[in-house]
Short mmCIF file of C-alpha atoms in Angstrom, two decimals:
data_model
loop_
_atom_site.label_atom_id
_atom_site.label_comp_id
_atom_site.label_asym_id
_atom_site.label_seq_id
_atom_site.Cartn_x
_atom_site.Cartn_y
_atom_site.Cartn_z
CA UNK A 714 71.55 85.10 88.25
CA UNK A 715 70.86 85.75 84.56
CA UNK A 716 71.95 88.72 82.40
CA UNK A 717 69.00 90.37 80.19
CA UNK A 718 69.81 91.71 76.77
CA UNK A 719 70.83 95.23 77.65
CA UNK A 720 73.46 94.16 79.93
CA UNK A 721 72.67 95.69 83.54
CA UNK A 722 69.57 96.55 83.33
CA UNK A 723 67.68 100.03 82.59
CA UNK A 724 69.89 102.64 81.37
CA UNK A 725 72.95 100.57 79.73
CA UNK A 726 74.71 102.57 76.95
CA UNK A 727 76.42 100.90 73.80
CA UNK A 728 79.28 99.47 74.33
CA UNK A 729 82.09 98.51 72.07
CA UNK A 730 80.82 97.10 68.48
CA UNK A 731 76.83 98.72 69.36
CA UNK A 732 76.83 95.92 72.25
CA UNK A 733 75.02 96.98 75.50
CA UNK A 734 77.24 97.97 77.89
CA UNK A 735 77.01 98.72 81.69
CA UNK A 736 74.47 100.83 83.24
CA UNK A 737 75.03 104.91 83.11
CA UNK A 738 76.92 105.75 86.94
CA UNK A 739 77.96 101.68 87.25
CA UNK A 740 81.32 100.76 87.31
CA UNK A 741 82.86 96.84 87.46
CA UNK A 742 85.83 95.65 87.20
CA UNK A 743 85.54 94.58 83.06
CA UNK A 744 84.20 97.83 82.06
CA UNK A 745 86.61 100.60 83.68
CA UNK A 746 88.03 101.38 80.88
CA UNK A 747 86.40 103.49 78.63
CA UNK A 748 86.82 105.33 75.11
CA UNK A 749 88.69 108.06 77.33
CA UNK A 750 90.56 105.59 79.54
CA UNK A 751 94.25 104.68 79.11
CA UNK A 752 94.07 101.55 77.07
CA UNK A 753 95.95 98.48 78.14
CA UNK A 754 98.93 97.23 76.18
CA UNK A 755 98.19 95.46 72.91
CA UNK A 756 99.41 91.93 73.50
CA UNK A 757 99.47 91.88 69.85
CA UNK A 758 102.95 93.73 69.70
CA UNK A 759 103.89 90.12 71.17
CA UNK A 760 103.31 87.09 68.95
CA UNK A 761 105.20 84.64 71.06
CA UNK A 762 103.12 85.54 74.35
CA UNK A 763 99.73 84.82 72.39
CA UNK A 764 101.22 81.89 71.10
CA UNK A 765 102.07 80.60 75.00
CA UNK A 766 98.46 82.31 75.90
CA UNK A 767 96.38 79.86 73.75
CA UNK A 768 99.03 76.90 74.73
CA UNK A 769 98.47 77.18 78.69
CA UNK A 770 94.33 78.29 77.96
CA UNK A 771 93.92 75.76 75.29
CA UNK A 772 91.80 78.10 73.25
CA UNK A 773 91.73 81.72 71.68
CA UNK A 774 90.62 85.05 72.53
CA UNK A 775 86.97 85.58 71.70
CA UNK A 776 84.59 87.41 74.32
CA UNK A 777 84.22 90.76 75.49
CA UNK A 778 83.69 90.73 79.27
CA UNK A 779 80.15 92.01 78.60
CA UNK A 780 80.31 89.06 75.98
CA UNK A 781 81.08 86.23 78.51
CA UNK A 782 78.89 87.54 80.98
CA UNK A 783 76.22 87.07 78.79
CA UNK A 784 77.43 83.84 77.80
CA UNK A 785 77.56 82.23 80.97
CA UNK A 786 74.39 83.90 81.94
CA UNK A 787 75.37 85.81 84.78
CA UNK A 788 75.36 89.56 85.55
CA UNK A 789 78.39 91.47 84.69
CA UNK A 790 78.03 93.08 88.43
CA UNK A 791 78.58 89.24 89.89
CA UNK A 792 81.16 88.26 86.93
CA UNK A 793 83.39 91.38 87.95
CA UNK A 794 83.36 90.29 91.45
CA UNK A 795 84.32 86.39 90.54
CA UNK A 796 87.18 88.02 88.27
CA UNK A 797 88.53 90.40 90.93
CA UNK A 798 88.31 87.90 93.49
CA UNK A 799 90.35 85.47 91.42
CA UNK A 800 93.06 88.30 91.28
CA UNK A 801 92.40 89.35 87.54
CA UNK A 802 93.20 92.79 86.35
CA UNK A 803 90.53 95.44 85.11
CA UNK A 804 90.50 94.69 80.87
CA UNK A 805 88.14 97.15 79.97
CA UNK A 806 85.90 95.65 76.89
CA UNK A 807 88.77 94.19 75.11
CA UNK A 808 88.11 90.92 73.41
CA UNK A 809 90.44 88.68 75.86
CA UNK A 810 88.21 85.50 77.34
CA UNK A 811 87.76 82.39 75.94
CA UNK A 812 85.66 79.36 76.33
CA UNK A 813 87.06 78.29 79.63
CA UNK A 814 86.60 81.60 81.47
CA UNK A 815 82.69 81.11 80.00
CA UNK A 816 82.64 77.59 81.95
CA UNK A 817 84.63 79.07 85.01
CA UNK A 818 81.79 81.72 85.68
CA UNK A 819 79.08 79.46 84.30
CA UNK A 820 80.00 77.14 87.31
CA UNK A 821 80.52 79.12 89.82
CA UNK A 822 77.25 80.84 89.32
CA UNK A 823 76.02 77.12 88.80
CA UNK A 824 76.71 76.38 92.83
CA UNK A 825 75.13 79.37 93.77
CA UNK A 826 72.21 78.48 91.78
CA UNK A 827 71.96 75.37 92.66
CA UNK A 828 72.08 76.77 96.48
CA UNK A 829 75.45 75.12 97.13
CA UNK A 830 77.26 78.10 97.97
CA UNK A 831 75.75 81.57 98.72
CA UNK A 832 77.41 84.10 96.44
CA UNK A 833 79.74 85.34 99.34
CA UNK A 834 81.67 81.69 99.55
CA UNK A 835 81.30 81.12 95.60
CA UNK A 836 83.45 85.20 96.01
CA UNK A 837 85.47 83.62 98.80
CA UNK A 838 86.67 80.17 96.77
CA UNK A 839 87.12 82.18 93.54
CA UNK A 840 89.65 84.43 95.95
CA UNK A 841 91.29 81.80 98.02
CA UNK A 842 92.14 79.98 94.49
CA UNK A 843 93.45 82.96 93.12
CA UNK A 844 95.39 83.76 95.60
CA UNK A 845 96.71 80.54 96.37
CA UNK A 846 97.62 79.64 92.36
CA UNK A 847 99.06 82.93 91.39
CA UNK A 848 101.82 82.50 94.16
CA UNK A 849 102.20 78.87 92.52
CA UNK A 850 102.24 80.19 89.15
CA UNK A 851 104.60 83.15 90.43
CA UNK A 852 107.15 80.75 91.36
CA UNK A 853 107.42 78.23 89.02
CA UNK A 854 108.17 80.93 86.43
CA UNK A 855 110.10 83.18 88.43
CA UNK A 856 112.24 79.65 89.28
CA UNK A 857 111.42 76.38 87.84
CA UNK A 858 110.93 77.86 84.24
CA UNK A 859 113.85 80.26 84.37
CA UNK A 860 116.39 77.34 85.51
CA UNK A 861 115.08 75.00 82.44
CA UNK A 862 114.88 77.63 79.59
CA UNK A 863 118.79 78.39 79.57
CA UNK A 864 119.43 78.24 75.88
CA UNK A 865 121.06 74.72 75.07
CA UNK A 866 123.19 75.44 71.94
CA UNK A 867 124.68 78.94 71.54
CA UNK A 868 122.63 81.30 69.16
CA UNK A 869 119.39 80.01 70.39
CA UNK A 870 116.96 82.40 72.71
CA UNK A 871 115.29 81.42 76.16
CA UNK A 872 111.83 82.39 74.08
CA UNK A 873 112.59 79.83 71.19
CA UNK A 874 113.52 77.07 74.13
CA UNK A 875 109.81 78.09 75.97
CA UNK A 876 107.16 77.19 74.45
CA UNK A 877 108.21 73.32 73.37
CA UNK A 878 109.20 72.97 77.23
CA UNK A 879 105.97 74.31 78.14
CA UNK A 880 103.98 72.26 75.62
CA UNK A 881 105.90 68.89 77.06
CA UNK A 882 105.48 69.97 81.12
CA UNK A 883 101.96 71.40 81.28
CA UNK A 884 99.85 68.21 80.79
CA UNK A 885 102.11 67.08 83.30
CA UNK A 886 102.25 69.73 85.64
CA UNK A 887 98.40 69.65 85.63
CA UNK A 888 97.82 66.47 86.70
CA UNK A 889 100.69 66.71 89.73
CA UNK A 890 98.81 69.60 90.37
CA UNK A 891 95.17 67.81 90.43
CA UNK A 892 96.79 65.25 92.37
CA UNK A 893 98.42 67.49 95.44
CA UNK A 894 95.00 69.02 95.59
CA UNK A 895 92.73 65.83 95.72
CA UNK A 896 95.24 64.83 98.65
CA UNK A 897 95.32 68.48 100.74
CA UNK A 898 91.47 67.88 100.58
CA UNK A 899 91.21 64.28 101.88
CA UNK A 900 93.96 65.32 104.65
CA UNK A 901 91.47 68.64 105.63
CA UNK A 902 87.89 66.74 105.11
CA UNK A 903 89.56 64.01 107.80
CA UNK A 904 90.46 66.51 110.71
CA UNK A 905 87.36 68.95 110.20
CA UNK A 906 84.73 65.68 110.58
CA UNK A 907 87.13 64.31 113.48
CA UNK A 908 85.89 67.09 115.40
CA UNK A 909 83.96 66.96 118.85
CA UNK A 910 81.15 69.27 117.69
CA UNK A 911 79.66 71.75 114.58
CA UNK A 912 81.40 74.61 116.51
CA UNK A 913 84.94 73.05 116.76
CA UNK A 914 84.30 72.49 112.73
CA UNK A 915 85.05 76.83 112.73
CA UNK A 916 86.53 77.72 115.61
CA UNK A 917 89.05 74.53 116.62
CA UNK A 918 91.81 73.96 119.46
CA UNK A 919 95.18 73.78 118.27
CA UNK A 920 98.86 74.17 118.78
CA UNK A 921 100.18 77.25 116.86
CA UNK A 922 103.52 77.87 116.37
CA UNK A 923 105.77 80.63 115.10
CA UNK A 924 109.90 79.60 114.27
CA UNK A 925 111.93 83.15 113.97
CA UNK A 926 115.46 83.64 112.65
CA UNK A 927 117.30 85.79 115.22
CA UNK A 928 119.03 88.91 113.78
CA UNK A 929 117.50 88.58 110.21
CA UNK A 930 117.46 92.44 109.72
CA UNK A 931 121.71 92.32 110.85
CA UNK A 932 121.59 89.87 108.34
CA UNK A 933 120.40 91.83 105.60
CA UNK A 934 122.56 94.45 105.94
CA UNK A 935 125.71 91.92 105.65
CA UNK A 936 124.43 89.64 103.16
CA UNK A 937 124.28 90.08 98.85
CA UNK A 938 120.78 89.41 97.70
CA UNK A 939 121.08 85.96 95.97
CA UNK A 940 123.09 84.82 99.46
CA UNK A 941 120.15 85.92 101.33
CA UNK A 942 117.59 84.09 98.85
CA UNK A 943 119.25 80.94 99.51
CA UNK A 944 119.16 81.29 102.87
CA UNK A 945 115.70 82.06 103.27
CA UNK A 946 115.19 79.12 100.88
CA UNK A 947 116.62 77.15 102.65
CA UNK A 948 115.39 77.66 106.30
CA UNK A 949 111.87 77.38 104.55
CA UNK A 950 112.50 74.11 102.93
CA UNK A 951 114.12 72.70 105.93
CA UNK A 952 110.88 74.08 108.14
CA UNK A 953 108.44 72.88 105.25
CA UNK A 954 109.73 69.23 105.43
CA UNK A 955 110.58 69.12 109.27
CA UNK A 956 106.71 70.29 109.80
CA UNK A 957 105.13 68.11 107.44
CA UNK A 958 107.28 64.85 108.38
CA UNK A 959 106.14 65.18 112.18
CA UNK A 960 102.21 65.94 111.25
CA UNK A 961 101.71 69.58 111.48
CA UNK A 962 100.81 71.86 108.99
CA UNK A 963 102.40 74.95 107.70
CA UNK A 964 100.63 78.13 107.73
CA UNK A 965 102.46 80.44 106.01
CA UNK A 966 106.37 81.43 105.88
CA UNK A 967 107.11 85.14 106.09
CA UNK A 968 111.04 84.80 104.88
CA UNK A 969 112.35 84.80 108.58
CA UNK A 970 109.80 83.07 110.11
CA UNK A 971 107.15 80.57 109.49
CA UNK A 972 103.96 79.34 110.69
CA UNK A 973 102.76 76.24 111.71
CA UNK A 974 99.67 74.44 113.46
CA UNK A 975 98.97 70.81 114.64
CA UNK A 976 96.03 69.57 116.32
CA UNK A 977 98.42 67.52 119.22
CA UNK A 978 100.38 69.23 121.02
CA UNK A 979 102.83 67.22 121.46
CA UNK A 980 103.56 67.07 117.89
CA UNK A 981 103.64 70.77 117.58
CA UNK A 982 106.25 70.32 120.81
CA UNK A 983 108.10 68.15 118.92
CA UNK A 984 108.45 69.70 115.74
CA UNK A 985 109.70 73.18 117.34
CA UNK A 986 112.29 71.33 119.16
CA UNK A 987 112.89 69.52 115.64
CA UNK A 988 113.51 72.92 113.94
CA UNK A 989 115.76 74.30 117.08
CA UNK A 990 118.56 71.06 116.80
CA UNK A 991 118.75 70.58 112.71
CA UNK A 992 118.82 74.63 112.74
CA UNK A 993 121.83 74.39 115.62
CA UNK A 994 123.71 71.56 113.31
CA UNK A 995 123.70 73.48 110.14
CA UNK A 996 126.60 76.43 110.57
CA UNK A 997 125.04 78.59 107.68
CA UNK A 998 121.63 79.51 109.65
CA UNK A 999 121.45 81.98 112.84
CA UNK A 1000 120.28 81.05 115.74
CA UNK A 1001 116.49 79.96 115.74
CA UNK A 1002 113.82 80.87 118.55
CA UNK A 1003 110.17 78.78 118.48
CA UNK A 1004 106.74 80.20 120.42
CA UNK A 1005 104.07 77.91 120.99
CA UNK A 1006 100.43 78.33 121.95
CA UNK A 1007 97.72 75.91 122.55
CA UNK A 1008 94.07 77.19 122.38
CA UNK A 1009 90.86 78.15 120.20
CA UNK A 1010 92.01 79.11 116.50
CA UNK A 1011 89.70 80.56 113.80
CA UNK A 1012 90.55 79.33 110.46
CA UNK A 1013 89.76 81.17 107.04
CA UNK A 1014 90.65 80.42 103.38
CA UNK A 1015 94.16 78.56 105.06
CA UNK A 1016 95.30 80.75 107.48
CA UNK A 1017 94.49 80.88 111.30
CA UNK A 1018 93.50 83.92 113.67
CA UNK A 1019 93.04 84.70 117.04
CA UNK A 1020 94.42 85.28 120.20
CA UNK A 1021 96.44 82.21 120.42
CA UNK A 1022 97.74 82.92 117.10
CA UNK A 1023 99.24 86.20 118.79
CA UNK A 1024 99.64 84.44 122.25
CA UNK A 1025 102.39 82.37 120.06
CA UNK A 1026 103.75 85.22 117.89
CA UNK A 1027 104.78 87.01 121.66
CA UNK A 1028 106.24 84.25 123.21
CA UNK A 1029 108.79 84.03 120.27
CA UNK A 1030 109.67 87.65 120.66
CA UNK A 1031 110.67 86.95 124.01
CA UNK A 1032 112.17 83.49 123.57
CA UNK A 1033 116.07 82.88 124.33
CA UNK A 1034 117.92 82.29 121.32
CA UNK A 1035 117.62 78.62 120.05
CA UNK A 1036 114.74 77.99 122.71
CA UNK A 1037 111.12 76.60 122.97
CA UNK A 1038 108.57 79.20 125.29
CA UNK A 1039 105.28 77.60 125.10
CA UNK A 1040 102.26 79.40 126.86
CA UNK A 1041 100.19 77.85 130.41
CA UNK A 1042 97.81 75.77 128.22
CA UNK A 1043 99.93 74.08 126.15
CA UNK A 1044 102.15 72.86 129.31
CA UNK A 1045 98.87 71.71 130.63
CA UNK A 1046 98.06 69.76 127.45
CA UNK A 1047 101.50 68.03 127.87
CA UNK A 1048 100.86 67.24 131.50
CA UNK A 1049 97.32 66.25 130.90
CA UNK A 1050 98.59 63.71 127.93
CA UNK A 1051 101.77 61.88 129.86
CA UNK A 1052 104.39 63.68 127.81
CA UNK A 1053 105.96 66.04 130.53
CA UNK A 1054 105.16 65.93 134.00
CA UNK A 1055 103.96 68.60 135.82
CA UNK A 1056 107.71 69.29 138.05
CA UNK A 1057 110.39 67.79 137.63
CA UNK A 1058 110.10 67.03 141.59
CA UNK A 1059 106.95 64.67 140.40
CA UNK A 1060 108.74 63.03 137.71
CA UNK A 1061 111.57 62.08 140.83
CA UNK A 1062 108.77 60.70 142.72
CA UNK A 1063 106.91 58.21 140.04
CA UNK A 1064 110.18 57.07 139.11
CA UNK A 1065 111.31 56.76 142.91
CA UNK A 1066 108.10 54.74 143.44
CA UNK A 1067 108.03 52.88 140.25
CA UNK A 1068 111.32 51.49 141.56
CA UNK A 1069 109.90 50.25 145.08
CA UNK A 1070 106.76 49.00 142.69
CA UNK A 1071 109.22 46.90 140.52
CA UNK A 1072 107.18 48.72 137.85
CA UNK A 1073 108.79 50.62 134.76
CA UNK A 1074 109.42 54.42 135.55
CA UNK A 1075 106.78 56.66 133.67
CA UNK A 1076 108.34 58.03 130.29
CA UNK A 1077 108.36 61.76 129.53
CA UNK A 1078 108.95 62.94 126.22
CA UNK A 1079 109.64 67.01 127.49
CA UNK A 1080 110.42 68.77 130.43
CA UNK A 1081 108.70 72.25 130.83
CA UNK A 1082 110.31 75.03 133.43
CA UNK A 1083 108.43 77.85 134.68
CA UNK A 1084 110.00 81.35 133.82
CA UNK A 1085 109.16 84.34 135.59
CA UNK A 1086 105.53 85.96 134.55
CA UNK A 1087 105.66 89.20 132.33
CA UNK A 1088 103.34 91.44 131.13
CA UNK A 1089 102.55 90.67 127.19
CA UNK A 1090 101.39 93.79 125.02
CA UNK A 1091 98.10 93.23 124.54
CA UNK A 1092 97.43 89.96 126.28
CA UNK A 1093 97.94 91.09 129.56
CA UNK A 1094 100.53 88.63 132.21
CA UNK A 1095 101.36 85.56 130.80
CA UNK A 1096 103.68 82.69 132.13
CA UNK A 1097 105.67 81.47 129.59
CA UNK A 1098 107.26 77.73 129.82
CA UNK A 1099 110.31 76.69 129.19
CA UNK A 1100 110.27 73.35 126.65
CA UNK A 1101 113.07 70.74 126.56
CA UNK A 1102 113.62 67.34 125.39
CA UNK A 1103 114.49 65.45 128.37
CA UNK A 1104 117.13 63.01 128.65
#
């Protein structure tokens, strides 16, 4: 896991400065750009973003790539894929790092090491990081930032208002951050140790659900762009809070739809029928349809795969507009539980003899009604259920 002095090994050629570069025929993601390359930007031509740079970094430009390989004692082969996989863009060997990208790669390396992680999953948490903090970072620029920076006092620039806002929000920020993270964890550690067996740790039964606005593409055509924003923002928002308020979990939203999971079904019933009456009270949103399938779901770096992850995508294709389909297995799971009987002609009969008993009536939360079987691309014949609240 250590870099020698020449760099990769036999055959490295000088590299910027006389400093060993890559190996002759090797290419990585820091060292792409050579002398006959296009050359990035300079970032010099901009004072003010250096000056934001070293505020969000907390320190200055000082390594090479080659430089901070060799300073965190790792290959440059193995840095280039922890830098890719965090989402980072080729650099060539311009003198861009600092300290803390040193420390990043010296610790990740450190796990592997240490025989932690195996250097696939030390790839696979530098990735699902990335990923997950650039879309963070994306958006609290693209809106948070951009809201707060309007100039206060005519004459001044959204630049010169920047960087003291910045300076004031991003200790802040940081720790709100840290803190949303420490709790996400606790929530995940709890359900993955919950479950029956190693296997269900991977591959786990749950309730997915898709939510889909009906006629979003007529919409698009009709609507300006910031109307359509706000819409979208708010059917997310609204989906966001209704999913985590009732226990599930949301995937992923996809503008028009979103994607949830919970590991009851009942509370993934619940929240879908949630989502179908505050969507029918609000006048500005079309009309909502919800698919829900219960079953084995692979998980990886926060999303979830599998056949009951298309299973539920289907059954909102073919949903009625501002209804709940749900698929065989989770009705059963409903049944099984006490939350909807298995016919409606059942539920007449407990209550009928409840009555002769002197005994309260079972309670149902839902009703479920068969619809007609139909061939699903892909999945073969399904039977979709109708889901209602009952009474």
């Amino acid at each position: 896991m250590t870099v020698d002095d020449t760099g990769s090994g036999a055959g490295a050629y000088p590299g910027p400065d006389g400093e060993p570069g890559r190996a002759t025929g090797s290419v990585d993601a820091f060292d792409s750009m050579d002398s006959g390359d296009e050359k990035p930007e300079d970032p010099e031509k901009d004072p003010l973003a250096l000056r934001l740079e070293g505020l969000i970094l907390g320190a200055d430009r000082r390594y090479t790539p080659f430089q901070a390989a060799r300073s965190a004692g790792v290959s440059m082969e193995l840095a280039s894929r922890f830098w890719r996989a965090m989402g980072f863009p080729d650099i060539g060997q311009a003198k861009a790092l600092t300290e803390a990208d040193v420390l990043a790669l010296r610790r990740l390396a450190g796990l592997v090491e240490a025989g932690l992680l195996s250097e696939a999953m030390a790839v696979q948490v530098a990735r699902s990081t990335g990923q997950t903090t650039a879309r963070l970072a994306e958006w609290q620029i693209d809106s948070f930032l951009e809201g707060l920076t309007e100039p206060p006092e005519p004459g001044m620039t959204r630049t010169e208002v920047t960087y003291p806002l910045i300076e004031l929000l991003l200790p802040e920020l940081e720790e709100f951050l840290v803190y949303v993270w420490r709790r996400q964890l606790a929530a995940a550690t709890g359900r993955v140790v919950q479950a029956a067996d190693d296997e269900e740790m991977v591959d786990r039964r749950l309730a997915v659900g898709f939510a889909d606005l009906v006629g979003f593409t007529r919409l698009t055509r009709r609507m300006e762009e910031e109307e359509l924003g706000e819409l979208v923002e708010a059917f997310e928002t609204t989906a966001a809070d209704l999913v985590a308020a009732h226990g599930g979990r949301l995937i992923k939203t996809l503008g028009d739809e979103v994607l949830y999971a919970a590991d009851d079904a009942g509370v993934a019933a619940e929240i879908a029928l949630r989502l179908i009456e505050t969507m029918a009270n609000d006048e500005t949103m079309p009309e909502l349809r919800v698919g829900i399938a219960f079953g084995t779901v692979t998980t990886r770096m926060g999303d979830v795969f599998g056949t009951t992850v298309n299973l539920a995508s289907r059954l909102t294709s073919i949903a009625p507009k501002d209804a709940v389909l749900v698929d065989g297995a989770l009705a059963e799971e409903l049944t099984r539980t006490g939350e909807a009987p298995a016919s409606e002609t059942e539920a007449a009969q407990a209550a009928e003899l409840a009555e002769k008993e002197g005994s309260p009536a079972p309670s149902y939360r839902f009703a479920l009604q068969p619809m007609w079987q139909r061939p699903v691309r892909g999945l073969g014949v399904v039977e979709p259920w109708l889901l209602a609240r009952r009474g």
